[in-house]
Short mmCIF file of C-alpha atoms in Angstrom, two decimals:
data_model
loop_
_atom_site.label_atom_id
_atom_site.label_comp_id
_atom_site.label_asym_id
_atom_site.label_seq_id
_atom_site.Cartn_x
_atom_site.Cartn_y
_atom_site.Cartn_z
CA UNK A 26 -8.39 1.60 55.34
CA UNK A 27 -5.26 -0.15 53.80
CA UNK A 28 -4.40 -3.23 55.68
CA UNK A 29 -1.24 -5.52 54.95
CA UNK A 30 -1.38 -8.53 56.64
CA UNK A 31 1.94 -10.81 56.67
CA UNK A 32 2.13 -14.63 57.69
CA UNK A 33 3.97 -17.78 57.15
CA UNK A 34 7.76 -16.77 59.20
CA UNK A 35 9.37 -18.49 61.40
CA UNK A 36 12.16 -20.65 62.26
CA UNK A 37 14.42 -22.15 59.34
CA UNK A 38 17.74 -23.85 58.96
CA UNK A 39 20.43 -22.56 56.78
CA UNK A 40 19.87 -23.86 53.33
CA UNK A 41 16.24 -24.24 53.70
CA UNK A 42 13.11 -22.65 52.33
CA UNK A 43 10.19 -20.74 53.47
CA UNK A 44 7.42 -18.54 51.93
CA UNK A 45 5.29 -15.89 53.26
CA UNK A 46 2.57 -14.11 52.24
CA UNK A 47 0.58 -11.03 52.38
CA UNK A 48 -3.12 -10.38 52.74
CA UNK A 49 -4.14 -7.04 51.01
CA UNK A 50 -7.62 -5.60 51.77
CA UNK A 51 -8.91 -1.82 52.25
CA UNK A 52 -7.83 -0.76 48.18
CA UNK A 53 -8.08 -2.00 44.76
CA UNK A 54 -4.77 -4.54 44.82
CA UNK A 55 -4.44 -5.44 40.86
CA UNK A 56 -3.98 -2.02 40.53
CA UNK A 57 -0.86 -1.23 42.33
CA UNK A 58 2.79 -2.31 41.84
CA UNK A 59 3.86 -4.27 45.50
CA UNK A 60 7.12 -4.49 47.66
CA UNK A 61 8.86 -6.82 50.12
CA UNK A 62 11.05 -4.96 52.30
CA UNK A 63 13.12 -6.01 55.46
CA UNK A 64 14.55 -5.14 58.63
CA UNK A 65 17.51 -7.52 59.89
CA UNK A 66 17.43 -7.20 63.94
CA UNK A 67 18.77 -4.33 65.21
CA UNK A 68 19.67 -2.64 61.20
CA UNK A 69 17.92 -0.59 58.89
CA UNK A 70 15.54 -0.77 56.40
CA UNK A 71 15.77 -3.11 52.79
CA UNK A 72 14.02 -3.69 50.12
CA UNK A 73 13.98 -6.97 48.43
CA UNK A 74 11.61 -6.86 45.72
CA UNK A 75 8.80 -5.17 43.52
CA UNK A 76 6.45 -6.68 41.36
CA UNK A 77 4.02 -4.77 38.93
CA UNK A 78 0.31 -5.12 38.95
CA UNK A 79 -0.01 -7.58 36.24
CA UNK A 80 2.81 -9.15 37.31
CA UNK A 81 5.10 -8.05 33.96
CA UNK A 82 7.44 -6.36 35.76
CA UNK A 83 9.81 -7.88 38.60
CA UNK A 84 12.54 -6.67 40.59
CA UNK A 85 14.82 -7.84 43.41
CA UNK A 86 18.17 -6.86 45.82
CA UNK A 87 21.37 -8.48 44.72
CA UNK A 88 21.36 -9.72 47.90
CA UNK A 89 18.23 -12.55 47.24
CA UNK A 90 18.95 -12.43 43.54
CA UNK A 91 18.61 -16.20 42.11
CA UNK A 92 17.86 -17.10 45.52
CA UNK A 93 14.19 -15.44 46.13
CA UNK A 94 10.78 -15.07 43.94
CA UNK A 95 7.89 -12.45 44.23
CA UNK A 96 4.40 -12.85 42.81
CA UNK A 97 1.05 -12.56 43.21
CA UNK A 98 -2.62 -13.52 42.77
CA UNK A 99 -4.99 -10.57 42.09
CA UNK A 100 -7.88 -12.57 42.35
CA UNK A 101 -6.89 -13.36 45.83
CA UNK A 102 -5.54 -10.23 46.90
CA UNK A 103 -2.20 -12.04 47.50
CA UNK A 104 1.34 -11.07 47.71
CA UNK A 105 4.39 -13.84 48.37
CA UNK A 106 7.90 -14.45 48.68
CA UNK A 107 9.71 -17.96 48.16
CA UNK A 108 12.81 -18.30 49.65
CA UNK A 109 15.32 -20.55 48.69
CA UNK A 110 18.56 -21.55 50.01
CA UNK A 111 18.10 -19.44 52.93
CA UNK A 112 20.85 -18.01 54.98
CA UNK A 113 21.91 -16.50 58.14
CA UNK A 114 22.16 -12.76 57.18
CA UNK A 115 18.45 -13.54 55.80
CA UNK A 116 17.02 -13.42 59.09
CA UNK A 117 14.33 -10.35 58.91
CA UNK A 118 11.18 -8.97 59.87
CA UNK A 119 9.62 -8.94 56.50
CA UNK A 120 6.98 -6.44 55.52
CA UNK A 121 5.05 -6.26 53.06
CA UNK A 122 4.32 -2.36 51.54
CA UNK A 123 2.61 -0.58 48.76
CA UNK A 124 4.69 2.26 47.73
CA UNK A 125 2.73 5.24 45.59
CA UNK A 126 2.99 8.96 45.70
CA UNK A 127 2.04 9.33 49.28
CA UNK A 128 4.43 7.49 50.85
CA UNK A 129 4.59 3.42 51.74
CA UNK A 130 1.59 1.45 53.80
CA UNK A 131 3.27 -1.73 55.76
CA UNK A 132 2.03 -4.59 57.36
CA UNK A 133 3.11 -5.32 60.67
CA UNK A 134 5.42 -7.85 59.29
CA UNK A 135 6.85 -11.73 59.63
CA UNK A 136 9.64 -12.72 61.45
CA UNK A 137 12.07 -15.10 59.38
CA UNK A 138 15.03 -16.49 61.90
CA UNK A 139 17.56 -18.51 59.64
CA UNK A 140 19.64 -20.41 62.45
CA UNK A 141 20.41 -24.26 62.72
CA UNK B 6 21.11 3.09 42.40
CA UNK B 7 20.73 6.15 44.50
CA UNK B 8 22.34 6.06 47.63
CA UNK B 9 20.55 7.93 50.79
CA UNK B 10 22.82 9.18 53.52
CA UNK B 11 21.31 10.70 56.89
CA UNK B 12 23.14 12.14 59.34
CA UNK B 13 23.64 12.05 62.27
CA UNK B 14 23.37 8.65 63.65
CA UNK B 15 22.57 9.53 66.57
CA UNK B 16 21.07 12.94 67.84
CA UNK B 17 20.78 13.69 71.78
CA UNK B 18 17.93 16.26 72.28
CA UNK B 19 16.37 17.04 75.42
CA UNK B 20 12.25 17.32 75.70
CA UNK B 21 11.29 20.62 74.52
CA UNK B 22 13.88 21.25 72.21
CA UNK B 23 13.97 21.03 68.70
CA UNK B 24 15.51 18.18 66.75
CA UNK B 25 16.89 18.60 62.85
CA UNK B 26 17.31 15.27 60.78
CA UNK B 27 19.58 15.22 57.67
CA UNK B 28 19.24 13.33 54.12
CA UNK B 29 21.39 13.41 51.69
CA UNK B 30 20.75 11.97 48.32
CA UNK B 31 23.75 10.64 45.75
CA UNK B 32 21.54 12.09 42.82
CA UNK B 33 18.41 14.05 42.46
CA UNK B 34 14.87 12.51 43.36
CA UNK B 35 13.20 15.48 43.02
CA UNK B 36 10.47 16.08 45.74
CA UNK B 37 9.60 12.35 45.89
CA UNK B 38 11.06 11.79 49.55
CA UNK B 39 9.29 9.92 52.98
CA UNK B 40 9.96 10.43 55.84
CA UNK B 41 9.65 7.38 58.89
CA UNK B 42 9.45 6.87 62.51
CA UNK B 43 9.92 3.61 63.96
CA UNK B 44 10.23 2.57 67.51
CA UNK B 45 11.18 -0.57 69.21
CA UNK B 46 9.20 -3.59 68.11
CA UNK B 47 7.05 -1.56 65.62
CA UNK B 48 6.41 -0.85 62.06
CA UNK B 49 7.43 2.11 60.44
CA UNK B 50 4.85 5.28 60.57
CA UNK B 51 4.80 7.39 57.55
CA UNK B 52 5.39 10.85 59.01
CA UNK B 53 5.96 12.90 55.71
CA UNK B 54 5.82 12.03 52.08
CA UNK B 55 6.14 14.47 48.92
CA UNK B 56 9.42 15.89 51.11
CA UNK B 57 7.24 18.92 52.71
CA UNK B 58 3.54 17.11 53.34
CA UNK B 59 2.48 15.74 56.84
CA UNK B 60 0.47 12.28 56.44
CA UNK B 61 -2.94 11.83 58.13
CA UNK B 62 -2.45 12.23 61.41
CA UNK B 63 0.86 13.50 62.25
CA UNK B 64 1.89 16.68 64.78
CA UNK B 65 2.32 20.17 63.26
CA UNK B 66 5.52 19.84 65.48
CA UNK B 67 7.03 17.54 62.42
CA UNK B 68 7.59 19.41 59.34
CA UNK B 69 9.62 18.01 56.00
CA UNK B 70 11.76 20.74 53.57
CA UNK B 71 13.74 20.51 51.02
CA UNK B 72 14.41 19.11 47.33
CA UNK B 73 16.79 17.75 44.86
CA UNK B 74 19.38 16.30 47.15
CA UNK B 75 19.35 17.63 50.33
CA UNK B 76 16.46 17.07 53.05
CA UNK B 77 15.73 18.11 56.19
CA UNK B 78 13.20 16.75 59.24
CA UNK B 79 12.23 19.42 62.02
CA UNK B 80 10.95 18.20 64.94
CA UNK B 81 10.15 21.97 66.91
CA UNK B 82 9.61 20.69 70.41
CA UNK B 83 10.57 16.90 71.27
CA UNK B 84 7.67 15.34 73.24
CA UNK B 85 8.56 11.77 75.20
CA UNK B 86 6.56 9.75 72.34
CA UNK B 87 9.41 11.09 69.49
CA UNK B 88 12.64 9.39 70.42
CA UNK B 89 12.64 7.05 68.02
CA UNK B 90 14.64 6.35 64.83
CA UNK B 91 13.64 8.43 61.76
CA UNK B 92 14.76 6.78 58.32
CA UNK B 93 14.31 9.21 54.89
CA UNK B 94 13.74 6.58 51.75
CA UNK B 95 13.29 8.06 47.91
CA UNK B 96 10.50 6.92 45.58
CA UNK B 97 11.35 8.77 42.78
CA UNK B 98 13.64 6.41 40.98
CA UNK B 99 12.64 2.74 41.91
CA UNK B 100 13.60 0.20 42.03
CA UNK B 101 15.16 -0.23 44.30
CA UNK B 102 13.46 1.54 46.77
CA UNK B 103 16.46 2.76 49.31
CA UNK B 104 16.23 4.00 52.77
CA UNK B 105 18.81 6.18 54.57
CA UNK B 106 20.83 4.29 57.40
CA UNK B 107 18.66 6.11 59.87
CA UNK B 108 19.09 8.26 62.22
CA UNK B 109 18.32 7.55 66.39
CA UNK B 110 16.82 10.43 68.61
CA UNK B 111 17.71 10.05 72.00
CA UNK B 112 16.89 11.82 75.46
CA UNK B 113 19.63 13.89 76.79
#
């Protein structure tokens, strides 16, 4: 069974950092490309970032470009995001999900409040 | 990036009845659409991926159709345990991954 397990949120003041982390276990994790996504309260669904297996290939929103950074330790089965110069409208429940052709897996996701 | 649009917002449906979700997509993505339900304080569920295929696990009651731009989500007889919000999202050109606004499924 997949399991995504996301730690390290909580409660940070505007301007300052934070990173969480994922715990993959239940599939072969070097093998697949891996997402952050988040969920402001009470708003939809976005996605922040992708990184590729190996790590060649990253992506991120506009919205946390500069500002965040994705990567990973396959020999850990490890997925994290730093985030830098944090800011109110970061404030997110942020999962962690594999994306392939039958849809995403999520964690159960980490709450980040930005608030001073 | 492609743009997902679901509509309505907000759909008031009374137990029993059926319940049809919208997507729209600004470009083509093929058949490579997912379909979620999340309710309060929860993760998402993967209810459909592929546009058309129910994951493990989900009610014959939910059932995906449609390709290209335009998707549709049938629920054929609302049970208590499906208002919820339903969210469409498009894997087939990523990134970014993008995710309709949603769409809420009230009782009436």
């Amino acid at each position: 069974e997949v399991q995504l397990v996301e730690s390290g949120g909580g409660l940070v003041k505007p301007g300052g950092s934070l990173r969480v982390s994922c715990a993959a276990s239940g599939f072969t994790f070097s093998s697949y490309s891996m997402n952050w996504v988040r969920q402001a309260p009470g708003k939809g669904l976005e996605w922040v970032s992708s990184i590729s297996s190996s790590s060649s290939y990253i992506y991120y929103a506009d919205s946390v470009k500069g500002r965040f950074t994705i990567s990973r330790d396959n020999a850990k089965n490890s997925l994290y995001l730093q985030m830098n110069s944090l800011r109110a409208e970061d404030t997110a429940v942020y999962y962690c999900a594999r994306m392939q052709v039958r849809g995403m897996n999520w964690g159960q996701g980490t709450l980040v409040t930005v608030s001073s | 990036e492609i743009v997902m649009t679901q509509s309505p917002a907000t759909l008031s449906v009374s137990p029993g009845e059926r319940a049809t979700l919208s997507c729209r997509a600004s470009q083509s993505v093929s058949s490579n659409l997912a379909w979620y339900q999340q309710k309060p304080g929860q993760t998402p569920r993967l209810l459909i991926y592929g546009a058309s295929t129910r994951a493990t696990g989900i009610p014959a009651r939910f059932s995906g159709s449609g390709s290209g731009t335009e998707f549709t989500l049938t629920i054929s007889s609302l049970q208590s345990e499906d208002f919820a919000v339903y969210y469409c999202q498009q894997y087939n050109n990523w990134p970014p991954l993008t995710f309709g606004g949603g769409t809420k499924v009230e009782i009436k």
